[in-house]
JSON list of C-alpha atoms and ligand atoms in Angstrom, two decimals:
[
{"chain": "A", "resi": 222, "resn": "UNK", "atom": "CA", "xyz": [-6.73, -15.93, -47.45]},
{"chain": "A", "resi": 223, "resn": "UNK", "atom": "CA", "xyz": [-3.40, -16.36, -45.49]},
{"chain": "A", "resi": 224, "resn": "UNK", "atom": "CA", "xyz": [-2.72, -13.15, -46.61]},
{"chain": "A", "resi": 225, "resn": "UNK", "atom": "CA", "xyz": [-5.69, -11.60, -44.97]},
{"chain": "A", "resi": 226, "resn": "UNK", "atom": "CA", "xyz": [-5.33, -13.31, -41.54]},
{"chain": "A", "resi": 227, "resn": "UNK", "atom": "CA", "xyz": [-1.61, -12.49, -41.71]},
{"chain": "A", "resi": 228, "resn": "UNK", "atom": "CA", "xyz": [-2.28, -8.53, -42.11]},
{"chain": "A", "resi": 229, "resn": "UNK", "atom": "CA", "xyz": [-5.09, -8.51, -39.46]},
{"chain": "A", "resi": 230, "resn": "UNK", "atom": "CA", "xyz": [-3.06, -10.46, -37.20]},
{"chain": "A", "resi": 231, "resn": "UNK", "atom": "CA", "xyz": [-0.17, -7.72, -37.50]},
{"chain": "A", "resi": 232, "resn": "UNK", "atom": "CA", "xyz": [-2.66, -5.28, -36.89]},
{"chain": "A", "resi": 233, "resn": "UNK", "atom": "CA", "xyz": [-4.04, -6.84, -33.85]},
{"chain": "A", "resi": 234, "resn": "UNK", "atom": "CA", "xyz": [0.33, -6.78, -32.93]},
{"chain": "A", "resi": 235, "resn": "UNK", "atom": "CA", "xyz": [0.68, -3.41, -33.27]},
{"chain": "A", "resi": 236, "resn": "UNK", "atom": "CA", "xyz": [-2.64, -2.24, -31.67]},
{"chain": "A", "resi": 237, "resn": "UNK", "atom": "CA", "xyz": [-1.21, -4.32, -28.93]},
{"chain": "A", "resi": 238, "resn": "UNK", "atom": "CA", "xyz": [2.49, -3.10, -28.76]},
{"chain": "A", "resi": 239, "resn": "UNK", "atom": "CA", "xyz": [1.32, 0.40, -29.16]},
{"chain": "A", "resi": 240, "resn": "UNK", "atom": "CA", "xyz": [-1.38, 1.15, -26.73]},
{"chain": "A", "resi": 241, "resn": "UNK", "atom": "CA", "xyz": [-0.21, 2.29, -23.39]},
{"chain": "A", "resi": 242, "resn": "UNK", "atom": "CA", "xyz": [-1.56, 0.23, -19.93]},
{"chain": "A", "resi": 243, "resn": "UNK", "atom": "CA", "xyz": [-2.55, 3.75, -19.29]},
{"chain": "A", "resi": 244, "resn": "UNK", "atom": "CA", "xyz": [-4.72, 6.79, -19.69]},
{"chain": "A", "resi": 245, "resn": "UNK", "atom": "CA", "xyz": [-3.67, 10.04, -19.35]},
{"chain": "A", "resi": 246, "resn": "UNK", "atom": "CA", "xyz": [-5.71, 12.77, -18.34]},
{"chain": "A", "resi": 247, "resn": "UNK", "atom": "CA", "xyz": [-4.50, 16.48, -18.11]},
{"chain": "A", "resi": 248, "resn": "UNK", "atom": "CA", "xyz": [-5.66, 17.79, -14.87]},
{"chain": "A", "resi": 249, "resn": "UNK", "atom": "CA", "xyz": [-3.88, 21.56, -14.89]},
{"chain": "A", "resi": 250, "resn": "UNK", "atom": "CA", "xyz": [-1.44, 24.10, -15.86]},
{"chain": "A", "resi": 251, "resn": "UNK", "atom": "CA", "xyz": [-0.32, 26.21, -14.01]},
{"chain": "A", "resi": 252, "resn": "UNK", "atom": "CA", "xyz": [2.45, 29.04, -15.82]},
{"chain": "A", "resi": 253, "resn": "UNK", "atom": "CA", "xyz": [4.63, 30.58, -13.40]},
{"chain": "A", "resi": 254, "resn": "UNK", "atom": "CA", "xyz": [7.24, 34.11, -13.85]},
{"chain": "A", "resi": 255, "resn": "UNK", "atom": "CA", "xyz": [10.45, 34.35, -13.52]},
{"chain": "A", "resi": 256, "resn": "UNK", "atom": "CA", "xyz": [12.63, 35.77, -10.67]},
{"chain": "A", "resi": 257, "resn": "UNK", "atom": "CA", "xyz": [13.04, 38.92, -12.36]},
{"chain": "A", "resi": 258, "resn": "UNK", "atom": "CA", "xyz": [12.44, 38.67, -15.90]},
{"chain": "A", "resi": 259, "resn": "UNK", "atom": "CA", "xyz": [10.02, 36.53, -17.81]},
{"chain": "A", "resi": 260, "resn": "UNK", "atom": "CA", "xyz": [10.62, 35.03, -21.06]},
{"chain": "A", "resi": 261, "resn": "UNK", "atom": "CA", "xyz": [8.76, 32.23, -21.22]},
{"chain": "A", "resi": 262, "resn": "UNK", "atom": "CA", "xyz": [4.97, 33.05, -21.27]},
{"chain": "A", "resi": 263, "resn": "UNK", "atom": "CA", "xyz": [1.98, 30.03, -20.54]},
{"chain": "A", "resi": 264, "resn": "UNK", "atom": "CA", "xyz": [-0.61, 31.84, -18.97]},
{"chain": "A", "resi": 265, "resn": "UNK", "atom": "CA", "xyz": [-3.34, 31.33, -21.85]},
{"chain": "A", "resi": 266, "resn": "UNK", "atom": "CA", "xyz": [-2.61, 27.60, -22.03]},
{"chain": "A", "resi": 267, "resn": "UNK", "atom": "CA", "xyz": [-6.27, 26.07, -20.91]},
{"chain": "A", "resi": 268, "resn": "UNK", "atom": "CA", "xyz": [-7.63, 22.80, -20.62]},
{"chain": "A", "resi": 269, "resn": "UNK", "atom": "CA", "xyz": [-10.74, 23.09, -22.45]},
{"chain": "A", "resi": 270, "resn": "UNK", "atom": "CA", "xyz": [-14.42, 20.71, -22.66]},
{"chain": "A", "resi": 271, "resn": "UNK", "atom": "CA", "xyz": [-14.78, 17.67, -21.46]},
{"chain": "A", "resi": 272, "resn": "UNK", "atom": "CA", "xyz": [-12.23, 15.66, -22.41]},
{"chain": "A", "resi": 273, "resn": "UNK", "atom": "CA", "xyz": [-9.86, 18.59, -20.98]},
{"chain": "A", "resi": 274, "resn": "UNK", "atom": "CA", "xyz": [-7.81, 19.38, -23.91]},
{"chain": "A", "resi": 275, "resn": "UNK", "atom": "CA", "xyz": [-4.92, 21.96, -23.92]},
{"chain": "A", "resi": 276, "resn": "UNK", "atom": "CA", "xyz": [-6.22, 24.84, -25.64]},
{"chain": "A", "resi": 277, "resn": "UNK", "atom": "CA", "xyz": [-4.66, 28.28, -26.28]},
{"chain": "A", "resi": 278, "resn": "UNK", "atom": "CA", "xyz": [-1.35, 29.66, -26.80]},
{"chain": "A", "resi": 279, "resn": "UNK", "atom": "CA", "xyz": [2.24, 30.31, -25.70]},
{"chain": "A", "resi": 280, "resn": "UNK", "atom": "CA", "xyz": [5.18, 32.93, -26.43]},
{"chain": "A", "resi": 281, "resn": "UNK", "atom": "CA", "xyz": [8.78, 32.50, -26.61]},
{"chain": "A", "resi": 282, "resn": "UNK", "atom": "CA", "xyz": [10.26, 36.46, -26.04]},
{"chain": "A", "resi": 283, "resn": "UNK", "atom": "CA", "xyz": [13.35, 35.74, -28.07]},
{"chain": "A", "resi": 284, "resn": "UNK", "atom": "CA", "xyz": [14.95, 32.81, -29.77]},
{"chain": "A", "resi": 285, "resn": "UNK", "atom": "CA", "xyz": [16.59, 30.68, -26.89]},
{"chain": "A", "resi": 286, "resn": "UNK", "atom": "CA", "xyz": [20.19, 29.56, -28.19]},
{"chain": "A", "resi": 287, "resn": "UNK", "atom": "CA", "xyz": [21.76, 26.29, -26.96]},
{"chain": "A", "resi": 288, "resn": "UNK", "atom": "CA", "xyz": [24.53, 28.22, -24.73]},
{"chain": "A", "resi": 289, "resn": "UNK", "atom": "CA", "xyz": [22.36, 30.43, -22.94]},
{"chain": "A", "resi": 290, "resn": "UNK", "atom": "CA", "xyz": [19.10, 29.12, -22.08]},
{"chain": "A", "resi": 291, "resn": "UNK", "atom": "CA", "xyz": [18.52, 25.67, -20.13]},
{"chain": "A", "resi": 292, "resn": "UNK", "atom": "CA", "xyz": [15.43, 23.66, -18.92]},
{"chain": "A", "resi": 293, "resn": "UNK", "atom": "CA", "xyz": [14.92, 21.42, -16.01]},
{"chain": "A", "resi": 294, "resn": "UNK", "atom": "CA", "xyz": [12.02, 19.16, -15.04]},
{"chain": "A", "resi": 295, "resn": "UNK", "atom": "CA", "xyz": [10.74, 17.57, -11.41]},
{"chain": "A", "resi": 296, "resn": "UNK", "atom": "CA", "xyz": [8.80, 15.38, -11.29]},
{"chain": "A", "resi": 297, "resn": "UNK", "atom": "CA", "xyz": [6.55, 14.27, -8.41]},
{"chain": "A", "resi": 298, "resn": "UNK", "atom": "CA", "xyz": [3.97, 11.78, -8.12]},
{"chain": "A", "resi": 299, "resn": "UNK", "atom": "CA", "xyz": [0.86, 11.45, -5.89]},
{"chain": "A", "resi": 300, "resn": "UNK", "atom": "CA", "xyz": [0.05, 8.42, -6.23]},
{"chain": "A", "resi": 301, "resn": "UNK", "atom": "CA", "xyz": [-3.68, 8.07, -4.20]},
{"chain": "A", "resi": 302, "resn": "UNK", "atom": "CA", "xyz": [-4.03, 11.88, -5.83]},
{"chain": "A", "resi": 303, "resn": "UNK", "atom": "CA", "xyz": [-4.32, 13.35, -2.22]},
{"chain": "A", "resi": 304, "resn": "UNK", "atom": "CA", "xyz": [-1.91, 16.10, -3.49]},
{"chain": "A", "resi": 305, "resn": "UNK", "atom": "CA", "xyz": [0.99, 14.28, -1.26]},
{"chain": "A", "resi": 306, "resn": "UNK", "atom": "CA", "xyz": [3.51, 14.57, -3.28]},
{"chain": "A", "resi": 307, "resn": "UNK", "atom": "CA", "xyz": [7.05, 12.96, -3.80]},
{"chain": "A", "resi": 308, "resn": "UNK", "atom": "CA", "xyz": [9.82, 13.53, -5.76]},
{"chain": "A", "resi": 309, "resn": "UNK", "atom": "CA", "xyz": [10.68, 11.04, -8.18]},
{"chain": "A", "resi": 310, "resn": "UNK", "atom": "CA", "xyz": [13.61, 9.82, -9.68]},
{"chain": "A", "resi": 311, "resn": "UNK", "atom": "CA", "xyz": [13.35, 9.96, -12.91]},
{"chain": "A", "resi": 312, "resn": "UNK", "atom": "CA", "xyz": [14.34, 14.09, -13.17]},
{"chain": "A", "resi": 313, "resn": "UNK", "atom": "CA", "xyz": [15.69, 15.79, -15.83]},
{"chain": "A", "resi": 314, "resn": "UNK", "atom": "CA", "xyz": [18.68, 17.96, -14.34]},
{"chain": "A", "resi": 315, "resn": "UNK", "atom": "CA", "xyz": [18.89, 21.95, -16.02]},
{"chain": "A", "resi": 316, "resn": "UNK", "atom": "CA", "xyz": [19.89, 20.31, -19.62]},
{"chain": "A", "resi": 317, "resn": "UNK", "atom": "CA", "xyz": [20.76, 22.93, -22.59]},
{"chain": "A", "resi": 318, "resn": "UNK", "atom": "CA", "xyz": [17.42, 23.99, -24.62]},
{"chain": "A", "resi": 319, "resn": "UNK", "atom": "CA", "xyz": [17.75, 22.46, -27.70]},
{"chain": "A", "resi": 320, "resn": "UNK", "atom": "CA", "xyz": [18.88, 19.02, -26.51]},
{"chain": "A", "resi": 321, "resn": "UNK", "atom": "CA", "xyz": [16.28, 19.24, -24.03]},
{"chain": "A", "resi": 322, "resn": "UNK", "atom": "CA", "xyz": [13.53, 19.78, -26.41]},
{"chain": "A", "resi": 323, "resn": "UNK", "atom": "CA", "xyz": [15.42, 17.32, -28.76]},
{"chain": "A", "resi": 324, "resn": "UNK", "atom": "CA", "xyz": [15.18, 14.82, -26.50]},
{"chain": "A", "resi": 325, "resn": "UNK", "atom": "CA", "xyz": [12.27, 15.23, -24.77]},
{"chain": "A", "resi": 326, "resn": "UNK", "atom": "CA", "xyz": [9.90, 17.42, -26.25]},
{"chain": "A", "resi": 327, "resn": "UNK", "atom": "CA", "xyz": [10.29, 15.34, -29.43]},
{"chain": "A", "resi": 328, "resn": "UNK", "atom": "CA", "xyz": [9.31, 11.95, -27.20]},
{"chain": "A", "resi": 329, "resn": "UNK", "atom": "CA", "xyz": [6.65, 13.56, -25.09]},
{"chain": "A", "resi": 330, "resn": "UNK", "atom": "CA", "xyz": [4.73, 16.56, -26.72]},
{"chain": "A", "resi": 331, "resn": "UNK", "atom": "CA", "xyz": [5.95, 16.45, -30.39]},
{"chain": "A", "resi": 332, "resn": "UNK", "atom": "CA", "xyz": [3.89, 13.20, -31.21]},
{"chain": "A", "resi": 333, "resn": "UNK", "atom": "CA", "xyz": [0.76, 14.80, -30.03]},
{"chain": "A", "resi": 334, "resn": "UNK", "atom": "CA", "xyz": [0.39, 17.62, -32.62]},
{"chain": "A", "resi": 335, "resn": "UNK", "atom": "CA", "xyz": [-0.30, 17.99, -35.91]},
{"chain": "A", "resi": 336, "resn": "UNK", "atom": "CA", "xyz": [2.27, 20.89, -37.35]},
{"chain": "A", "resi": 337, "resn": "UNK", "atom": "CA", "xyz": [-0.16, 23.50, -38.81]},
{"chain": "A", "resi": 338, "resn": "UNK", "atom": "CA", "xyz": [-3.29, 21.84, -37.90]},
{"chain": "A", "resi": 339, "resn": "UNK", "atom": "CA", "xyz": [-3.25, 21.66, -34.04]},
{"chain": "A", "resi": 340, "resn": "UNK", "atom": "CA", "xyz": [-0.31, 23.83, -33.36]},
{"chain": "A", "resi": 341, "resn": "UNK", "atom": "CA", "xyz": [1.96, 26.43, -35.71]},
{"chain": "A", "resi": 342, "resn": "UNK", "atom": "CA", "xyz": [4.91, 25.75, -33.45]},
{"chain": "A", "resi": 343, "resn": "UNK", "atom": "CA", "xyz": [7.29, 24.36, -35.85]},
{"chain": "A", "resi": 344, "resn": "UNK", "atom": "CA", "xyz": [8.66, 20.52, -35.93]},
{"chain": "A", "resi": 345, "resn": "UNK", "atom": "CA", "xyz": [11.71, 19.98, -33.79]},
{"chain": "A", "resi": 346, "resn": "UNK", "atom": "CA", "xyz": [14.34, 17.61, -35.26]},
{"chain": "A", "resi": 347, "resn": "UNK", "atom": "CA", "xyz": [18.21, 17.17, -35.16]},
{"chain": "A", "resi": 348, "resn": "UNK", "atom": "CA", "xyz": [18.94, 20.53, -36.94]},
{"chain": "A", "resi": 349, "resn": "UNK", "atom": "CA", "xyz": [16.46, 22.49, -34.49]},
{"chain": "A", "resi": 350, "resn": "UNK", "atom": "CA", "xyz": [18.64, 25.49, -33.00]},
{"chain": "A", "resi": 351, "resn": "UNK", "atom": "CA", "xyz": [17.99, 27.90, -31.38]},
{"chain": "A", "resi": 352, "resn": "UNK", "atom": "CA", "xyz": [14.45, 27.25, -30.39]},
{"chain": "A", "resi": 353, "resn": "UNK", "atom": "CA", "xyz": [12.40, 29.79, -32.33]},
{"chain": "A", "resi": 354, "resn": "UNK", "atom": "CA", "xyz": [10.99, 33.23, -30.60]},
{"chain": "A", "resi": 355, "resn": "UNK", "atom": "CA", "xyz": [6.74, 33.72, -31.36]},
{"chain": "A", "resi": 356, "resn": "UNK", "atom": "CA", "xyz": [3.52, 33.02, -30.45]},
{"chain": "A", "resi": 357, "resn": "UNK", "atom": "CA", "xyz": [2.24, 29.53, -31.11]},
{"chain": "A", "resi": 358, "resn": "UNK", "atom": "CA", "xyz": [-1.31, 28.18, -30.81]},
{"chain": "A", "resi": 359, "resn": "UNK", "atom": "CA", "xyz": [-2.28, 24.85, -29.62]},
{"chain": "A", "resi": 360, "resn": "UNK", "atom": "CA", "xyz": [-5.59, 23.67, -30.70]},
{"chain": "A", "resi": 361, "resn": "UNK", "atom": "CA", "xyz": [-7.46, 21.30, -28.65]},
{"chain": "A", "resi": 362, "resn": "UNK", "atom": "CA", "xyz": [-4.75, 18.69, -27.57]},
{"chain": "A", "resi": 363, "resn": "UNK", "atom": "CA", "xyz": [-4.72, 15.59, -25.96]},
{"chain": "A", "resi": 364, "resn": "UNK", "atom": "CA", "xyz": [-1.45, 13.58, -24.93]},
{"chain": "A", "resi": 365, "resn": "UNK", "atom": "CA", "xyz": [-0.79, 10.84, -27.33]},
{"chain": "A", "resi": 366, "resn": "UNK", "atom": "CA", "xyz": [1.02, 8.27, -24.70]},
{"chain": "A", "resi": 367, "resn": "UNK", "atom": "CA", "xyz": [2.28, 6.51, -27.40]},
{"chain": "A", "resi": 368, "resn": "UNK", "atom": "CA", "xyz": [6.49, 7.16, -26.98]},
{"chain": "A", "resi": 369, "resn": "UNK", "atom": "CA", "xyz": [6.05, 7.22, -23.51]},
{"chain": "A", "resi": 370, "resn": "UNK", "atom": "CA", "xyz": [7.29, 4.87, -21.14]},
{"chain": "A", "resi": 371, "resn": "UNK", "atom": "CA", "xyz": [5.89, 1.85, -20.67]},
{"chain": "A", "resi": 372, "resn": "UNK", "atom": "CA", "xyz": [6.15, 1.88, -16.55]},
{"chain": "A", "resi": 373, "resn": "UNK", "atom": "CA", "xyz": [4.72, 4.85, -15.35]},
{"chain": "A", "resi": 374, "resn": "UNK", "atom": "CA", "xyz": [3.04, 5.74, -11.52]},
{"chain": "A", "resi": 375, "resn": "UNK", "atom": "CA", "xyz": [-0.51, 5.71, -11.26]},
{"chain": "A", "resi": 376, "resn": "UNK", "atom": "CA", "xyz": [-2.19, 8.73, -9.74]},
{"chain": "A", "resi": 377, "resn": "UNK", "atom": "CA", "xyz": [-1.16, 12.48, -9.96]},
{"chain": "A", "resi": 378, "resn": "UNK", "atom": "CA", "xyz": [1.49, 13.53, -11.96]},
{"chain": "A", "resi": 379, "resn": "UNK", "atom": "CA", "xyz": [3.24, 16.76, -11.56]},
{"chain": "A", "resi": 380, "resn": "UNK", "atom": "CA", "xyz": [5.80, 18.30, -13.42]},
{"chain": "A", "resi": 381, "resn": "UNK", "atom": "CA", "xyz": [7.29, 21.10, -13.13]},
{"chain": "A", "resi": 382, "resn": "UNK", "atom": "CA", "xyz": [9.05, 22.70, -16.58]},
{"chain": "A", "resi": 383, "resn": "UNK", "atom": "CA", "xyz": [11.47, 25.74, -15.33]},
{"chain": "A", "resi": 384, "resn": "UNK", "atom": "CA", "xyz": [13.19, 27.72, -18.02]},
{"chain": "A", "resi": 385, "resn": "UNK", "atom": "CA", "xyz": [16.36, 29.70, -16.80]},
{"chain": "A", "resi": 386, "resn": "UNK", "atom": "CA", "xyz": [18.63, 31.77, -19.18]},
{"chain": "A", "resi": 387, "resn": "UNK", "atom": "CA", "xyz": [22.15, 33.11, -18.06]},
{"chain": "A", "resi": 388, "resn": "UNK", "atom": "CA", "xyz": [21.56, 30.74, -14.65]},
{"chain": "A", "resi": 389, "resn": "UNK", "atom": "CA", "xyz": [17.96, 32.81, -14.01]},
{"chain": "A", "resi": 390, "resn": "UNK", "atom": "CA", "xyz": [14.61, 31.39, -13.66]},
{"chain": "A", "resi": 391, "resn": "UNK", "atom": "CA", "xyz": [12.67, 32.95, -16.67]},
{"chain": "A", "resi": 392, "resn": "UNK", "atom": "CA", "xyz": [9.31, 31.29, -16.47]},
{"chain": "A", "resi": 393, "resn": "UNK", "atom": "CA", "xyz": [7.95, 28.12, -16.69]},
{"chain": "A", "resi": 394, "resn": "UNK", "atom": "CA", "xyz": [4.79, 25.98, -16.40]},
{"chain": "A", "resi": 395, "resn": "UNK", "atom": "CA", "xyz": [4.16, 23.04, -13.94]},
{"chain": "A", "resi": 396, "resn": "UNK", "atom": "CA", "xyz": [1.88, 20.08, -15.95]},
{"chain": "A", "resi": 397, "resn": "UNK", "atom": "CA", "xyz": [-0.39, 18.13, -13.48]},
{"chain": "A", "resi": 398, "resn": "UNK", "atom": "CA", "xyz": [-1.77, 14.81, -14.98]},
{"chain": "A", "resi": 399, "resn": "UNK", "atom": "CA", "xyz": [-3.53, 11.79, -13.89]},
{"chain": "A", "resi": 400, "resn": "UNK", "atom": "CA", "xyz": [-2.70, 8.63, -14.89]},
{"chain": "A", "resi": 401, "resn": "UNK", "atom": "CA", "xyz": [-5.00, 5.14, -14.40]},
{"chain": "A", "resi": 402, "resn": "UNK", "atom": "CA", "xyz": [-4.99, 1.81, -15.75]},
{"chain": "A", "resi": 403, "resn": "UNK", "atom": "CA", "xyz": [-7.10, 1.61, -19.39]},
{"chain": "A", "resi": 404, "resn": "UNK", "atom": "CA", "xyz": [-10.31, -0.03, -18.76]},
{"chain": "A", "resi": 405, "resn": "UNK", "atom": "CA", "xyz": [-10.26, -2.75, -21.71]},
{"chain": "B", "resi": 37, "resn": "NAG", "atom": "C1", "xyz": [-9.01, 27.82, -27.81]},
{"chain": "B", "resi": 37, "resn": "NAG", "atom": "O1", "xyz": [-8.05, 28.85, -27.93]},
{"chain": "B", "resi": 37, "resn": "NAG", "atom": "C2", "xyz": [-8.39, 29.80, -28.93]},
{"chain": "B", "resi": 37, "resn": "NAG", "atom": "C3", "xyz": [-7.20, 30.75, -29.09]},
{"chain": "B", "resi": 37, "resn": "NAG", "atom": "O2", "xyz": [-6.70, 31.19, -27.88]},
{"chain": "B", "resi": 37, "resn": "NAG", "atom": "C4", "xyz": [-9.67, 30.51, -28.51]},
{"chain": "B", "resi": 37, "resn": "NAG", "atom": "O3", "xyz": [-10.03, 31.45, -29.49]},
{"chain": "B", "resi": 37, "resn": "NAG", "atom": "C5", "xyz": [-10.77, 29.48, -28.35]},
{"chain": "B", "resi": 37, "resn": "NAG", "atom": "O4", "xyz": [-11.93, 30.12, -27.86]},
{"chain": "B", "resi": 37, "resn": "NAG", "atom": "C6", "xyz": [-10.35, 28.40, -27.38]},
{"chain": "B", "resi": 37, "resn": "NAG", "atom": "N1", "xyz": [-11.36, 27.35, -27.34]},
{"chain": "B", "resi": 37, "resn": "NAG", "atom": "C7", "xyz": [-11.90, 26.92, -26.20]},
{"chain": "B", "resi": 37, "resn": "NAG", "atom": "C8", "xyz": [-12.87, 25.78, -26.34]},
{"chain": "B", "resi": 37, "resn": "NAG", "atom": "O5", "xyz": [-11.63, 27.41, -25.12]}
]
């Protein structure tokens, strides 16, 4: 009997610890090209249904080694969602591909697919390098919050995801989400 209420009330701890304060809800993407050359194709990422999942697919046009290509990310927040918009602080500066997707892929897109069941794109981890040319699917995809920091702004998130390569802009997509406090 102790052993029962003890389980459930370590359930009830980590239902607790785990759930965000938050919703997330994907509002857009938006893929845009390169200066001159584009190697980093979104443009048949959708949100899809009612619930506005991320539907579709992507293509890497070569395998993007560690020395060459880079990522950044903005971020801006709205935070009445009146699409004025201010940079926040919390940027990642143009940080070499595979610790960028080491680091942050892993903690905010990784945990929200299932490898071979919602996406083909394979699993990132230490050894991940260079990050793999193809065309990957994503299948119906919702954000799990669950890594994801615990303070975040309320309102309209934007971020903006800019691949360069040899210094050059080569594509990129710019993620708009709302965030809100979970009803309970
Ligand atoms: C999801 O994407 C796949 C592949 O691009 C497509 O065949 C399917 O129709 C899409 N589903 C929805 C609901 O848009």
């Amino acid at each position: 009997m102790n052993c029962i209420l003890a389980v459930l009330l370590l359930q009830l701890l980590h239902n607790i610890s785990c759930e965000q304060s938050y919703v997330v809800t994907n509002e857009k993407l938006e893929p845009f090209e390169g200066d001159s050359e584009t190697l980093v194709i979104f443009d048949s990422l959708k949100t899809t249904g009612r619930e506005r999942a991320i539907n579709g697919s992507f293509k890497f046009l070569g395998a993007m080694n560690n020395d060459d290509f880079k990522v950044s990310v903005e971020l801006y927040s709205s935070p009445n969602g009146d699409g004025d918009f201010k940079r926040m602080a919390m940027d990642v500066p143009q940080t070499s591909i595979c610790e960028c997707f080491k680091k942050f892929y892993v903690q905010f897109v990784q945990p929200s697919l299932t490898q071979g069941e919602t996406t083909n794109f394979p699993i990132v981890d230490e050894d991940t390098c260079p990050i793999p040319e193809g065309e990957y699917y994503i299948k119906g995809v919702l954000f799990n919050t669950e890594d994801w920091p615990q303070q975040v702004p309320r309102g309209i998130l934007k971020a903006i995801i800019t691949f360069f390569s040899a210094g050059k802009n080569v594509g990129g997509l710019i993620v708009v989400v709302k965030i809100e406090d979970r009803q309970s």
